[in-house]
mmCIF file of C-alpha atoms in Angstrom:
data_model
loop_
_atom_site.group_PDB
_atom_site.id
_atom_site.type_symbol
_atom_site.label_atom_id
_atom_site.label_comp_id
_atom_site.label_asym_id
_atom_site.label_seq_id
_atom_site.Cartn_x
_atom_site.Cartn_y
_atom_site.Cartn_z
ATOM 1 C CA MET A 22 -0.565 11.359 30.372
ATOM 2 C CA LYS A 23 -2.216 8.317 28.765
ATOM 3 C CA ARG A 24 -3.602 10.379 25.871
ATOM 4 C CA ALA A 25 -0.248 12.121 25.346
ATOM 5 C CA LEU A 26 1.513 8.761 25.099
ATOM 6 C CA ALA A 27 -1.132 7.524 22.656
ATOM 7 C CA LEU A 28 -0.725 10.641 20.489
ATOM 8 C CA SER A 29 3.067 10.231 20.579
ATOM 9 C CA LEU A 30 2.845 6.603 19.457
ATOM 10 C CA VAL A 31 0.494 7.464 16.590
ATOM 11 C CA THR A 32 2.716 10.381 15.534
ATOM 12 C CA VAL A 33 5.878 8.237 15.493
ATOM 13 C CA GLN A 34 3.974 5.517 13.617
ATOM 14 C CA PHE A 35 3.065 7.969 10.840
ATOM 15 C CA LEU A 36 6.591 9.430 10.785
ATOM 16 C CA LEU A 37 8.040 5.940 10.305
ATOM 17 C CA LEU A 38 5.550 5.177 7.525
ATOM 18 C CA GLY A 39 6.458 8.482 5.911
ATOM 19 C CA ALA A 40 10.148 7.651 6.209
ATOM 20 C CA LEU A 41 9.551 4.318 4.482
ATOM 21 C CA ALA A 42 7.767 6.095 1.657
ATOM 22 C CA PHE A 43 10.163 9.015 1.206
ATOM 23 C CA LEU A 44 13.662 7.888 2.200
ATOM 24 C CA PRO A 45 16.110 8.028 -0.717
ATOM 25 C CA HIS A 46 16.381 4.881 -2.792
ATOM 26 C CA GLY A 47 19.364 2.671 -1.956
ATOM 27 C CA SER A 48 21.344 -0.018 -3.678
ATOM 28 C CA LEU A 49 21.259 -2.983 -1.296
ATOM 29 C CA TRP A 50 19.663 -5.014 -4.105
ATOM 30 C CA SER A 51 18.764 -4.343 -7.698
ATOM 31 C CA PRO A 52 15.168 -3.767 -8.761
ATOM 32 C CA ALA A 53 14.850 -7.175 -10.444
ATOM 33 C CA ILE A 54 11.450 -8.409 -11.594
ATOM 34 C CA GLY A 55 11.190 -10.776 -8.601
ATOM 35 C CA ILE A 56 11.705 -7.882 -6.178
ATOM 36 C CA ILE A 57 9.083 -5.797 -7.979
ATOM 37 C CA VAL A 58 6.555 -8.661 -7.989
ATOM 38 C CA ALA A 59 7.207 -9.330 -4.289
ATOM 39 C CA ALA A 60 6.844 -5.624 -3.459
ATOM 40 C CA ILE A 61 3.544 -5.392 -5.330
ATOM 41 C CA THR A 62 2.287 -8.553 -3.629
ATOM 42 C CA PHE A 63 3.266 -7.365 -0.148
ATOM 43 C CA GLY A 64 1.767 -3.947 -0.882
ATOM 44 C CA LEU A 65 -1.554 -5.394 -2.025
ATOM 45 C CA VAL A 66 -1.771 -7.860 0.878
ATOM 46 C CA GLY A 67 -0.858 -5.105 3.354
ATOM 47 C CA ALA A 68 -3.440 -2.717 1.905
ATOM 48 C CA ALA A 69 -6.123 -5.426 1.926
ATOM 49 C CA LEU A 70 -5.446 -6.319 5.568
ATOM 50 C CA ALA A 71 -5.516 -2.675 6.642
ATOM 51 C CA VAL A 72 -8.708 -1.887 4.714
ATOM 52 C CA LEU A 73 -10.495 -5.027 5.939
ATOM 53 C CA GLY A 74 -9.451 -4.158 9.496
ATOM 54 C CA VAL A 75 -10.707 -0.580 9.201
ATOM 55 C CA VAL A 76 -14.020 -1.625 7.652
ATOM 56 C CA SER A 77 -14.579 -4.420 10.184
ATOM 57 C CA LEU A 78 -14.022 -2.140 13.184
ATOM 58 C CA GLY A 79 -16.797 0.247 12.220
ATOM 59 C CA PRO A 80 -17.627 2.470 15.223
ATOM 60 C CA ALA A 81 -14.783 0.953 17.273
ATOM 61 C CA LEU A 82 -12.180 2.440 14.868
ATOM 62 C CA THR A 83 -9.629 4.841 16.313
ATOM 63 C CA ALA A 84 -6.011 5.618 15.434
ATOM 64 C CA SER A 85 -5.293 5.796 19.144
ATOM 65 C CA PRO A 86 -4.362 2.640 21.014
ATOM 66 C CA ILE A 87 -6.892 3.728 23.653
ATOM 67 C CA PRO A 88 -10.117 1.838 22.831
ATOM 68 C CA ARG A 89 -13.275 3.863 22.273
ATOM 69 C CA GLU A 90 -15.527 3.830 25.283
ATOM 70 C CA ASP A 91 -18.515 1.498 24.919
ATOM 71 C CA ALA A 92 -17.276 0.242 21.525
ATOM 72 C CA PRO A 93 -18.076 -3.403 20.790
ATOM 73 C CA LEU A 94 -15.348 -6.033 20.761
ATOM 74 C CA VAL A 95 -14.934 -7.044 17.116
ATOM 75 C CA THR A 96 -13.975 -10.709 16.695
ATOM 76 C CA GLY A 97 -15.481 -11.551 13.301
ATOM 77 C CA GLY A 98 -14.275 -11.169 9.735
ATOM 78 C CA VAL A 99 -10.545 -10.546 9.468
ATOM 79 C CA TYR A 100 -10.500 -10.179 13.279
ATOM 80 C CA GLY A 101 -11.382 -13.868 13.448
ATOM 81 C CA LEU A 102 -8.003 -14.587 11.821
ATOM 82 C CA MET A 103 -5.791 -12.036 13.600
ATOM 83 C CA ARG A 104 -6.281 -9.552 16.417
ATOM 84 C CA SER A 105 -4.420 -6.658 14.788
ATOM 85 C CA PRO A 106 -5.002 -6.753 11.024
ATOM 86 C CA ILE A 107 -4.478 -3.010 10.553
ATOM 87 C CA TYR A 108 -1.043 -3.154 12.175
ATOM 88 C CA ALA A 109 -0.265 -6.381 10.297
ATOM 89 C CA GLY A 110 -1.237 -4.586 7.094
ATOM 90 C CA LEU A 111 1.017 -1.637 7.896
ATOM 91 C CA MET A 112 3.932 -3.975 8.597
ATOM 92 C CA THR A 113 3.286 -5.986 5.431
ATOM 93 C CA GLY A 114 2.968 -2.852 3.332
ATOM 94 C CA GLY A 115 6.161 -1.653 4.982
ATOM 95 C CA VAL A 116 7.962 -4.708 3.607
ATOM 96 C CA ALA A 117 6.882 -3.580 0.125
ATOM 97 C CA LEU A 118 8.417 -0.153 0.753
ATOM 98 C CA VAL A 119 11.641 -1.747 2.030
ATOM 99 C CA LEU A 120 11.869 -3.872 -1.109
ATOM 100 C CA VAL A 121 11.352 -0.845 -3.340
ATOM 101 C CA GLY A 122 13.610 1.423 -1.245
ATOM 102 C CA ALA A 123 16.507 -1.041 -1.115
ATOM 103 C CA SER A 124 18.420 0.861 1.587
ATOM 104 C CA ALA A 125 19.653 0.080 5.074
ATOM 105 C CA TRP A 126 17.639 3.089 6.296
ATOM 106 C CA HIS A 127 14.463 1.488 4.942
ATOM 107 C CA VAL A 128 15.264 -1.691 6.861
ATOM 108 C CA VAL A 129 15.951 0.309 10.049
ATOM 109 C CA ALA A 130 12.721 2.318 9.665
ATOM 110 C CA TRP A 131 10.722 -0.885 9.095
ATOM 111 C CA LEU A 132 12.246 -2.584 12.157
ATOM 112 C CA ALA A 133 11.441 0.508 14.217
ATOM 113 C CA LEU A 134 7.859 0.404 12.877
ATOM 114 C CA VAL A 135 7.505 -3.281 13.804
ATOM 115 C CA GLY A 136 8.845 -2.571 17.295
ATOM 116 C CA LEU A 137 6.552 0.408 17.759
ATOM 117 C CA LEU A 138 3.439 -1.421 16.527
ATOM 118 C CA SER A 139 4.280 -4.436 18.701
ATOM 119 C CA ALA A 140 4.580 -2.238 21.796
ATOM 120 C CA LYS A 141 1.473 -0.253 20.844
ATOM 121 C CA THR A 142 -0.468 -3.493 20.405
ATOM 122 C CA ARG A 143 0.555 -4.867 23.789
ATOM 123 C CA TRP A 144 -0.525 -1.657 25.528
ATOM 124 C CA GLU A 145 -3.786 -1.569 23.563
ATOM 125 C CA GLU A 146 -4.504 -5.195 24.433
ATOM 126 C CA ARG A 147 -4.054 -4.542 28.161
ATOM 127 C CA MET A 148 -6.738 -1.856 27.884
ATOM 128 C CA LEU A 149 -8.981 -4.145 25.814
ATOM 129 C CA VAL A 150 -8.688 -6.874 28.464
ATOM 130 C CA ALA A 151 -9.801 -4.340 31.091
ATOM 131 C CA GLU A 152 -12.673 -3.121 28.874
ATOM 132 C CA HIS A 153 -13.844 -6.485 27.504
ATOM 133 C CA PRO A 154 -13.736 -9.545 29.796
ATOM 134 C CA ASP A 155 -13.983 -11.840 26.721
ATOM 135 C CA TYR A 156 -10.790 -10.435 25.187
ATOM 136 C CA LEU A 157 -8.510 -12.930 26.962
ATOM 137 C CA SER A 158 -10.349 -15.967 25.604
ATOM 138 C CA TYR A 159 -10.485 -14.321 22.145
ATOM 139 C CA GLY A 160 -6.745 -13.636 22.335
ATOM 140 C CA ALA A 161 -6.085 -17.220 23.365
ATOM 141 C CA ARG A 162 -7.782 -18.430 20.143
ATOM 142 C CA VAL A 163 -6.583 -15.820 17.636
ATOM 143 C CA GLY A 164 -3.017 -14.797 16.762
ATOM 144 C CA ARG A 165 -1.800 -11.229 17.076
ATOM 145 C CA PHE A 166 -0.470 -10.341 13.592
ATOM 146 C CA PHE A 167 -0.652 -13.740 11.884
ATOM 147 C CA PRO A 168 -3.237 -16.521 12.214
ATOM 148 C CA GLY A 169 -2.292 -18.796 15.125
ATOM 149 C CA ILE A 170 0.900 -16.905 16.073
ATOM 150 C CA GLY A 171 1.114 -14.713 19.167
ATOM 151 C CA ARG A 172 -1.903 -15.991 21.040
ATOM 152 C CA LEU A 173 -2.490 -14.772 24.574
ATOM 153 C CA ALA A 174 -2.230 -17.098 27.541
ATOM 154 C CA GLU A 175 -5.576 -17.445 29.271
ATOM 155 C CA ARG A 176 -5.395 -16.875 32.995
ATOM 156 C CA GLY A 177 -7.342 -19.385 34.934
#
């Protein structure tokens, strides 16, 4: 059941990313130079966060929210700034696709992606707390998707 839910979440995540990339272009705003520059910036920042997150995880990397058994808890590098840099990168890159897509459907798909990744992260973090006793104190120091924002409350 747990693995089926994990596979479902990953599948919907990729479907939403695909929707952001391939939905028809809209006309909510015009493709002005400022929009293009912002989209490129968000795209580059999102890609950098995702790549740094993937590289930093090393053997702990999995698309599933279920942590790999016996994988180390990674708290250095980009993980010293935010607990979920890959998801933050996907959300940030998603903003770039919304800016380029300029449709209400792009906005809806991005909001659904943010909601899905937020729920996926919370579930993943519950499993990480069970797997790694130090995760709570790490989460109390480091924000979820942005530095300093979304820290966990340490239970005492």
